[in-house]
Coordinates of C-alpha atoms in Angstrom, one line a residue:
X1 CA 56.3 27.8 49.5
X2 CA 56.2 24.5 51.3
X3 CA 59.4 23.4 53.7
X4 CA 61.1 20.9 50.9
X5 CA 60.6 24.0 48.4
X6 CA 62.4 26.6 51.3
X7 CA 65.1 23.7 51.8
X8 CA 65.9 23.4 47.8
X9 CA 65.7 27.0 47.4
X10 CA 68.4 27.3 50.3
X11 CA 70.6 24.3 49.2
X12 CA 70.8 25.9 46.1
X13 CA 71.7 29.4 47.0
X14 CA 74.4 28.0 49.6
X15 CA 76.1 25.6 46.8
X16 CA 76.0 29.1 44.5
X17 CA 77.7 30.9 47.1
X18 CA 80.5 28.3 47.9
X19 CA 81.0 27.6 44.0
X20 CA 81.1 31.5 42.9
X21 CA 84.8 32.3 44.7
X22 CA 85.9 28.8 42.4
X23 CA 84.5 30.1 39.3
X24 CA 85.8 33.5 40.0
X25 CA 89.2 31.9 40.9
X26 CA 89.4 30.1 37.0
X27 CA 92.3 31.4 35.0
X28 CA 91.1 32.9 31.5
X29 CA 91.3 30.8 28.7
X30 CA 94.5 31.4 26.4
X31 CA 93.4 33.6 23.6
X32 CA 94.1 32.1 20.2
X33 CA 96.1 34.0 18.0
X34 CA 94.5 36.3 15.6
X35 CA 97.7 36.6 13.5
X36 CA 96.8 36.3 9.8
X37 CA 100.1 36.2 7.8
X38 CA 100.4 35.1 4.2
X39 CA 103.6 33.3 2.6
X40 CA 103.8 35.3 -0.9
X41 CA 107.3 34.8 -2.7
X42 CA 110.3 32.5 -1.8
X43 CA 113.8 32.8 -3.2
X44 CA 115.5 29.5 -2.2
X45 CA 117.7 29.2 -5.4
X46 CA 119.7 32.5 -5.6
X47 CA 121.7 33.7 -8.6
X48 CA 125.0 32.2 -9.8
X49 CA 127.0 35.4 -8.4
X50 CA 124.9 35.6 -4.8
X51 CA 126.0 33.0 -2.1
X52 CA 123.3 30.8 0.0
X53 CA 122.0 32.0 2.7
X54 CA 122.9 35.2 2.0
X55 CA 120.8 35.6 -1.1
X56 CA 118.0 33.1 0.1
X57 CA 114.8 35.1 1.1
X58 CA 110.9 35.2 1.4
X59 CA 108.0 37.3 1.7
X60 CA 104.9 37.4 3.7
X61 CA 101.7 39.7 3.1
X62 CA 99.5 41.1 5.5
X63 CA 96.1 40.3 3.9
X64 CA 94.0 42.6 6.8
X65 CA 93.0 46.1 6.9
X66 CA 94.7 46.3 10.2
X67 CA 98.7 46.4 10.6
X68 CA 100.2 43.2 12.5
X69 CA 103.3 42.9 14.7
X70 CA 105.3 39.8 14.2
X71 CA 106.1 39.6 18.0
X72 CA 106.4 36.0 18.8
X73 CA 106.0 34.8 15.4
X74 CA 107.8 31.6 14.6
X75 CA 109.4 31.0 10.9
X76 CA 110.2 26.9 10.8
X77 CA 111.9 25.7 7.7
X78 CA 111.1 22.1 7.7
X79 CA 113.6 19.5 5.4
X80 CA 111.8 17.4 3.0
X81 CA 112.6 14.2 5.5
X82 CA 110.3 16.2 8.0
X83 CA 112.8 17.3 10.2
X84 CA 112.9 21.1 11.6
X85 CA 116.0 22.2 9.2
X86 CA 116.2 25.7 10.8
X87 CA 114.0 28.3 13.0
X88 CA 113.6 31.8 14.4
X89 CA 111.8 33.5 16.4
X90 CA 110.9 37.1 16.8
X91 CA 111.2 38.9 20.0
X92 CA 108.5 40.9 22.0
X93 CA 110.5 44.4 21.7
X94 CA 111.8 45.9 18.7
X95 CA 109.5 43.8 16.6
X96 CA 108.7 44.6 12.9
X97 CA 105.1 45.7 12.1
X98 CA 103.5 44.6 8.5
X99 CA 101.4 47.5 7.4
X100 CA 97.8 46.6 6.1
X101 CA 97.8 44.7 2.8
X102 CA 101.5 45.3 2.9
X103 CA 104.2 42.9 1.7
X104 CA 107.5 42.1 4.1
X105 CA 110.6 40.7 3.0
X106 CA 112.4 38.5 5.1
X107 CA 116.0 37.0 4.8
X108 CA 119.1 36.0 5.8
X109 CA 121.4 39.2 5.1
X110 CA 120.2 43.3 4.4
X111 CA 123.6 44.0 2.7
X112 CA 122.7 44.9 -0.7
X113 CA 126.2 43.9 -2.1
X114 CA 125.8 40.3 -0.4
X115 CA 122.4 39.2 -1.0
X116 CA 121.9 40.4 -4.7
X117 CA 120.3 43.7 -4.7
X118 CA 117.5 42.5 -2.5
X119 CA 115.2 45.1 -0.3
X120 CA 115.2 42.6 2.6
X121 CA 113.0 44.4 5.7
X122 CA 114.3 42.0 8.1
X123 CA 117.4 40.0 8.2
X124 CA 117.2 36.5 10.5
X125 CA 120.5 35.7 10.1
X126 CA 122.3 33.1 8.1
X127 CA 121.3 30.4 10.6
X128 CA 118.2 29.9 8.7
X129 CA 118.7 28.4 5.3
X130 CA 115.9 27.3 2.5
X131 CA 117.2 23.6 1.1
X132 CA 117.5 23.8 -2.4
X133 CA 116.5 20.1 -2.6
X134 CA 112.7 21.7 -1.2
X135 CA 111.7 22.4 1.9
X136 CA 108.4 23.6 4.0
X137 CA 108.4 27.3 5.3
X138 CA 106.0 27.6 8.1
X139 CA 104.6 30.6 9.9
X140 CA 103.6 30.0 13.5
X141 CA 101.9 32.3 15.9
X142 CA 100.8 31.5 19.6
X143 CA 101.7 27.8 18.7
X144 CA 99.3 27.9 15.9
X145 CA 100.0 27.1 12.4
X146 CA 99.1 30.2 10.3
X147 CA 100.6 29.5 7.0
X148 CA 102.6 26.7 5.3
X149 CA 104.4 26.5 1.7
X150 CA 105.9 23.7 0.5
X151 CA 108.6 24.1 -2.5
X152 CA 111.1 21.4 -4.3
X153 CA 110.4 18.9 -6.3
X154 CA 108.2 16.9 -4.5
X155 CA 105.6 19.8 -4.3
X156 CA 106.3 20.8 -8.4
X157 CA 107.3 24.4 -6.9
X158 CA 110.7 24.0 -9.1
X159 CA 112.5 27.4 -10.4
X160 CA 115.8 27.9 -12.4
X161 CA 118.2 29.4 -10.4
X162 CA 118.2 33.5 -9.9
X163 CA 114.0 33.1 -10.1
X164 CA 111.5 33.3 -6.8
X165 CA 108.6 31.6 -6.6
X166 CA 105.8 34.2 -7.3
X167 CA 102.4 34.1 -5.7
X168 CA 99.9 35.4 -8.0
X169 CA 97.6 37.9 -6.8
X170 CA 94.4 35.3 -6.9
X171 CA 96.4 32.9 -4.7
X172 CA 96.9 35.7 -1.7
X173 CA 95.0 33.7 0.9
X174 CA 96.6 31.1 3.4
X175 CA 94.3 28.1 2.0
X176 CA 94.9 29.4 -1.8
X177 CA 98.4 29.5 -1.9
X178 CA 98.5 25.8 -0.9
X179 CA 97.3 25.1 -4.3
X180 CA 100.6 24.8 -7.0
X181 CA 98.7 26.3 -9.5
X182 CA 98.6 29.7 -8.2
X183 CA 102.6 29.7 -7.6
X184 CA 105.1 30.4 -10.6
X185 CA 108.7 31.1 -11.8
X186 CA 108.9 34.8 -11.5
X187 CA 109.5 36.9 -14.6
X188 CA 110.3 40.3 -13.4
X189 CA 113.9 41.3 -12.9
X190 CA 114.4 42.9 -9.5
X191 CA 115.2 46.5 -9.4
X192 CA 118.6 48.0 -9.3
X193 CA 119.9 44.4 -8.5
X194 CA 123.3 43.8 -9.7
X195 CA 122.5 39.8 -10.7
X196 CA 120.1 39.0 -13.0
X197 CA 117.3 37.9 -10.3
X198 CA 113.8 37.7 -10.8
X199 CA 111.7 38.6 -8.5
X200 CA 109.0 41.1 -6.7
X201 CA 110.2 41.3 -3.6
X202 CA 108.1 43.5 -1.8
X203 CA 105.5 43.8 -4.3
X204 CA 102.5 42.1 -5.5
X205 CA 103.2 39.5 -7.7
X206 CA 102.1 38.9 -11.5
X207 CA 99.2 36.4 -12.6
X208 CA 100.5 33.1 -13.2
X209 CA 100.1 31.2 -16.6
X210 CA 98.9 28.0 -14.9
X211 CA 97.8 25.8 -17.9
X212 CA 100.5 26.5 -20.3
X213 CA 98.5 28.3 -23.4
X214 CA 100.9 31.4 -23.3
X215 CA 98.1 33.6 -21.4
X216 CA 97.3 34.6 -17.8
X217 CA 94.2 36.5 -16.2
X218 CA 96.1 39.9 -17.1
X219 CA 96.2 39.3 -20.9
X220 CA 92.7 38.0 -21.3
X221 CA 92.7 34.1 -20.5
X222 CA 89.0 33.7 -19.0
X223 CA 90.0 30.1 -17.8
X224 CA 93.4 30.0 -16.9
X225 CA 93.0 26.3 -15.8
X226 CA 91.9 25.2 -19.1
X227 CA 95.0 25.0 -22.2
X228 CA 91.9 24.9 -24.8
X229 CA 90.8 28.6 -23.7
X230 CA 92.4 31.2 -24.7
X231 CA 92.3 34.5 -26.9
X232 CA 94.1 32.6 -29.5
X233 CA 91.9 29.6 -29.5
X234 CA 88.6 29.3 -32.2
X235 CA 85.3 30.1 -31.2
X236 CA 83.2 26.7 -31.4
X237 CA 79.4 26.4 -31.2
X238 CA 79.3 24.8 -27.6
X239 CA 78.2 27.2 -25.1
X240 CA 81.8 28.2 -23.8
X241 CA 83.4 31.0 -24.7
X242 CA 86.3 29.5 -26.6
X243 CA 88.5 32.6 -27.3
X244 CA 87.5 34.8 -23.9
X245 CA 85.8 37.5 -26.5
X246 CA 82.4 37.5 -24.2

């Protein structure tokens, strides 16, 4: 080895020795949040006999094969003018766990006599309200936006009083539930509810008749985005299964 190479090797070794403590001293990069929750149902306009916000609630779904904690998770309600109307952050102790592929209902009040008979799993208090004029429900974890759903006239997701916004099974995904086509008003009466509330809190929602032809996927509609295709349609020689008979 030449003298030049020896010097270069020595310099490289010395430089590595000087830098190694600095590298070891660098703090680790903060881990990104691994939380995945899907907003799957929203009751923003309770039945007439139920006061707001006591009767307001929304549901989240855990699409993972493992339990997820709500520790540190933030719920934000963003009004239609873009301002944060209200928010709530879960603590780190005694926090709820959402079971794998389970549904979890968050509401203002757990008292059945006040919330319309809704089985709320966790009450965030009446300080959080869902504006009947429309808003966005956001879930954040570790400073990251996990899911967001807009409801109200601007988004097209509007339901009558006492009816929840229902996310159909095909939309159980943080991206898929962005599409208004996966949402519809619930047609199922809440069990044991003294009010005439329609919704499926804590349970999987029902399919939506997206194209308005009177059929959804569960009743035989093989293309719920096209109203001309349904079990009642007349079959034509066009290479399309018009009447969904296969």
